Structures are given as structure tokens and as C-alpha cells.
Amino acid sequence: MTERVEVNQPSARWPWQRSLQARILLMYGSVFGVVLALLMLVIGRAVYQAQLANAQQALEVEAFLAANALQDPLSGYADEFKAHERDDDQHDDDKHDRDKAQPTPTSTQSQVSRSTPVPASTSSKAAGRLQRVAGQYAADTGARVTILDALGHPLADSAYAADQVTNQLAQPEVQAALHGEARPDVRRDPLSGTVTLFVATPVRQADRLLGLIQMGRPMQEVAASAWALLFRLGMFGLLALLLVTVLAVGLTRYLVRPVQALEKAAIAVADGDMGQQVPVTTADELGALARAFNGMVDSLRRMLEQQRLFVANASHELRTPLTNIKLRSEALLDGPTDPAVHRRYLTEIDREADRLGRLATVLLDLSSLTDSGSRLPPAPVDILPVLHEVIDVMHLRTAQAGLTLTLDAPAQLPQLRVRPEELEAVLLNLLDNAVKYTPAPGAIALTAQADGSRCRLCVRDSGMGIAPEELPFIFERFYRVDKARTRGAAGLGVGSGAGLGLSIARALVEQSGGTIRVESTVGQGRVFEIEFAA
Ligand code: ADP
């Protein structure tokens, strides 16, 4: 049973930090929100400006129409402007004083002033007619109408008593009108206290300036439809956000599902279930992750299987000589036996003990070799003497086995960074196997080739070869193709007969930075190829 490893989780301050789905949603939602806000800002600004331009134009047209009516010679209003002009000098001083005062009107005051006639004087009759005109146009257009004389003095106002209104000559729209331009102005009206859009149009007769019409409309009214549109837009945006969120919840759930499956599978693997595989449903990074996970579980399973096999094989290998020793020692303890049998048992016990010792040494060597990784020898050496040495050692054995042994190597080989005794052990292992698995008459050849900076050593035999399905496993510890075929065979190779020779050879070669591989065809022998970089 595997023990679960608890990994420290990074602390999550907010609940959404614990859910990938919530984080994706939050990021997505904030991006959408920002885009929506920007869009509303841009659209709102454009709509507001369009509304303002419309309102300006409409107000200018209305002021123009009012001015047209006033300047019509048949209307007789020109006389009233003139009558007021005559009184202007007398009233100038009084008005100037009143202009300074800051009245604080209320809407009630406005209403009152509309219905209250201007006090009687020489000009009051004229002002009274103009007052009615102003009231009439204000009722028609819904805007505030002020009629000014040519010097900017108010003669009539639709919302206030004329004497409450200050001189308007300095106002930008009045100045523009006097210069024949139409330039509206937006400012806070001191009488109503609201931000108001003002336009002004001159009232002329022939070349004579009679006065001006000034019209004002509160910006609240101008912007009302823009705000209403923006509100509708905002509501629509919120609805869209809601819909998108609902959609995104579904989508993110679909996106996160493989990750959750992966987490579940990883926990199961940690609990020892090596049969876990997650479905690869997409071709993206998540699919790649799932594939990598499945691959990882596969290799983990293989490694565990190898480990289990190794333990089983090792204990089996150790148990056989132990059983042999036990049987013989019990027989000896059971009572006096024939001295010849006695001696034979003792010899066999001694041989089995040696075998056990050798096996233990080989296993220890092998684990220290595979643990230490790559360990290149300090200086390159000439390997030709090593090749001649192994041929000399194997010569007699191959001859006795009815096999020929040849060495094919150039006179010069690049020097290699290998340990001679280790290279000798590897080659002896390969040659030993070749002798064991090649029936007489047969041939074994050791060849060496230099190819640029690489040096290749091959051990070839004409034996029975190895079946392709066995090839991937023959370098594994304790692996033997035919378990019964060679047990106990005493060879020269290290670990010979126990299925350890090739795994030791591979560990030694790889430690010196080389590679070892095998090619084999059943019935045509096989070739082991070792390659080192010079
Ligand atoms: P062993 O000591 O049992 O020979 P090895 O690790 O050296 O163990 O070899 C592993 C297995 O590979 C052997 O049991 C044998 O079945 C197979 N093998 C190795 N060399 C040869 C060969 N030259 N011809 C056929 N089979 C071979």
C-alpha cells in the first residue's frame, strides 16, 4: 500500500483563488466589464455631443424665427424697440444699480414674474408687448426667451421680471451674435442656478440693430435623452454580462473538467492505483498534459513491475543456493554417512556458498553502478591491448566449444576515455554469452571501427539469435530468454547464468558515456554494438 504524500497547499486568501473555474470567470468578467465601460464611455460621449449639437441647432432656429417675427416691419415691434431706446438714457443708471443686485428666484417667482406686468413707465407699455412676445415664444418652444435691446439691456424675459435680469452684452453668445456669428454658450445661469445652453440672434431692420433675442434651455433637458440612452445601454450591457457569465460558467466547466479528471487520477495513482488513465479529449495543452500524465503512469507502472520482478528474481536466485545448502547440511546432520558422500555434500555446500557470495557481490556492484550515474575516467586510453587481451582469454574456451574466434581491428584506434578493466569485463560478458548461445560449429567475431570521433566495437556470433519480442528486455536485471537453458552455467562473465551479465555490461558502458544496443534475427545470430565518443 502506497502512503499518501501530503503536499503543502499554497494559502488562498479569497475563495475564488481555490477554483480555477472561478478565476477564469473573474478574469473573463473583468475584461468584459472594462470593455463594456469603455464602450459606454465612448458611445455616451458621442451621443451626448450629438444631442448637444441638435439642441443648439434647434434653439438657434427658434431664436432666428423669433427674431424674424420681431423685425417684421408690419409687426410694429420695431417702434417698441425704438421707444425703449428713448427711455434708455433715463433708466440706465437705475438698471445699472439693479444689475449689481443678485436676486435669488424660485420657480414660483418665475411663474409670478411671467404673469406680473412690468411696472408702468414710458417704456413699460413697449416692454409689456415684448413681454407677451417673450412669453408666447417660450410657451411655443419650451425655452426661456429674453429680449434685449441693442446694448444688451433686457427688455422682457419669459421667466423673470426684466429688471431681475442683468445686462447680457458681455455674454459670449451675445457678442458672437453682434458680430454676425452663431456661437452658443453653456454656463450656469445665476437666476435659475442651473447649467444652461444659451443662444442669441440679432433683431435687425435694414442695417439697424434693434436688439437681440436670447434663448436658454437647461442642459438637464438637453442631456436627458442622452442619459436615457446611456441608461438603456447600461442595462443592455448588464444583461449581456449576465448572459455571457451563464455561458462562460458552462464553457469553463467544460474547460476545467479534464483538469479535475487529472487531479482525481493523480490522487488515485498516489494511492497506488497504477491502472489509471485519463481520456485525451482535446488536441491542446490540456490534451498534451493528459497524454504526458498517461505516459508517466505507464512508465511508473513499468518501473514498479521491473522492481517487483527484480525483487522476485533476486530472492529466487538467492533461495536456490540456500535450499541446496539447507538440504545438504540437514543430510549431514541426520547422521553418519558414507565419507565420500559426506565430502561431496561439503564440496557442494562450499560451491553454493561461493555462488551466493558472487551473487551478492554482483548485486551490490550493480546497484552502486546504476546509482552513481555517469563517471568518465580522467584520461583517454589505448583500447587495442584490451581487445587482444580478451581474445587471448576466450581463445581456449571457444576452441573447446568448437567455435572460431576472430578479431578484426585497424592498427590505429582513437584513444577512449574508458577504464580498461571495465571494458574488458563488458567484452568478456558479450563473448561469454556468444559462446554459451552459439552451437558448434559456429563463428564469433570481435570487430572495432573508428568513424570520425566515434569508435564502434561489435561482438557478432552465428548462434540462434534472440526473438524480437525478447530484445527490449535482455538488458534488464535477471532477465533470461530461456530460463532453463543456462541456469548454473559457469562462464567467464560477471553474474553469468543469473541474467545479470548484460545489465552489468550496459551499466558499465553508460557510465563511461557510451551506448550499447543489440540487433538480432532468429537463426542468423546477433550483433552487440558498443559505441563510445573518442
Ligand atoms: P545470462 O548470464 O543469463 O546469460 P545475460 O544478462 O548475459 O544473462 O543475458 C540475458 C539473456 O539474453 C540471456 O539469458 C539470453 O537468453 C539472452 N542472450 C544474451 N546473449 C545472447 C546471445 N549471444 N545469443 C542468444 N541469446 C542471448
CSV table of N, CA, C and O in Angstrom, one decimal, residues 1-7 263-272:
chain,number,residue,atom,x,y,z
A,1,MET,N,0.9,-1.2,0.0
A,1,MET,CA,0.0,0.0,0.0
A,1,MET,C,0.9,1.2,0.0
A,1,MET,O,1.8,1.4,0.8
A,2,THR,N,0.6,2.1,-0.9
A,2,THR,CA,1.4,3.3,-1.0
A,2,THR,C,0.9,4.4,0.0
A,2,THR,O,-0.3,4.5,0.2
A,3,GLU,N,1.9,5.1,0.6
A,3,GLU,CA,1.5,6.1,1.6
A,3,GLU,C,1.2,7.4,0.9
A,3,GLU,O,2.0,7.8,0.0
A,4,ARG,N,0.1,8.0,1.2
A,4,ARG,CA,-0.2,9.3,0.5
A,4,ARG,C,0.7,10.4,1.0
A,4,ARG,O,0.9,10.6,2.1
A,5,VAL,N,1.3,11.1,0.0
A,5,VAL,CA,2.2,12.2,0.3
A,5,VAL,C,1.4,13.5,0.3
A,5,VAL,O,0.8,13.8,-0.7
A,6,GLU,N,1.3,14.1,1.5
A,6,GLU,CA,0.6,15.4,1.6
A,6,GLU,C,1.5,16.6,1.2
A,6,GLU,O,2.5,16.8,1.8
A,7,VAL,N,1.1,17.3,0.2
A,7,VAL,CA,1.9,18.4,-0.3
A,7,VAL,C,1.3,19.7,0.3
A,7,VAL,O,0.1,19.8,0.3
A,263,GLU,N,-6.7,15.5,-11.7
A,263,GLU,CA,-6.4,15.6,-10.3
A,263,GLU,C,-6.9,14.3,-9.6
A,263,GLU,O,-6.2,13.7,-8.8
A,264,LYS,N,-8.1,13.8,-10.0
A,264,LYS,CA,-8.6,12.6,-9.4
A,264,LYS,C,-7.7,11.4,-9.7
A,264,LYS,O,-7.4,10.6,-8.9
A,265,ALA,N,-7.3,11.3,-11.0
A,265,ALA,CA,-6.4,10.2,-11.4
A,265,ALA,C,-5.1,10.3,-10.7
A,265,ALA,O,-4.5,9.3,-10.2
A,266,ALA,N,-4.5,11.5,-10.5
A,266,ALA,CA,-3.2,11.6,-9.8
A,266,ALA,C,-3.3,11.2,-8.4
A,266,ALA,O,-2.5,10.5,-7.8
A,267,ILE,N,-4.5,11.5,-7.7
A,267,ILE,CA,-4.7,11.1,-6.3
A,267,ILE,C,-4.8,9.6,-6.3
A,267,ILE,O,-4.2,8.9,-5.4
A,268,ALA,N,-5.5,9.0,-7.3
A,268,ALA,CA,-5.6,7.5,-7.3
A,268,ALA,C,-4.3,6.9,-7.5
A,268,ALA,O,-4.0,5.9,-6.8
A,269,VAL,N,-3.4,7.5,-8.4
A,269,VAL,CA,-2.1,6.9,-8.6
A,269,VAL,C,-1.3,7.0,-7.3
A,269,VAL,O,-0.6,6.1,-6.9
A,270,ALA,N,-1.4,8.2,-6.6
A,270,ALA,CA,-0.7,8.3,-5.3
A,270,ALA,C,-1.2,7.3,-4.3
A,270,ALA,O,-0.4,6.9,-3.5
A,271,ASP,N,-2.4,6.8,-4.5
A,271,ASP,CA,-2.9,5.8,-3.6
A,271,ASP,C,-2.5,4.4,-4.0
A,271,ASP,O,-3.0,3.4,-3.4
A,272,GLY,N,-1.8,4.3,-5.1
A,272,GLY,CA,-1.3,3.0,-5.5
A,272,GLY,C,-2.0,2.4,-6.7
A,272,GLY,O,-1.7,1.3,-7.1
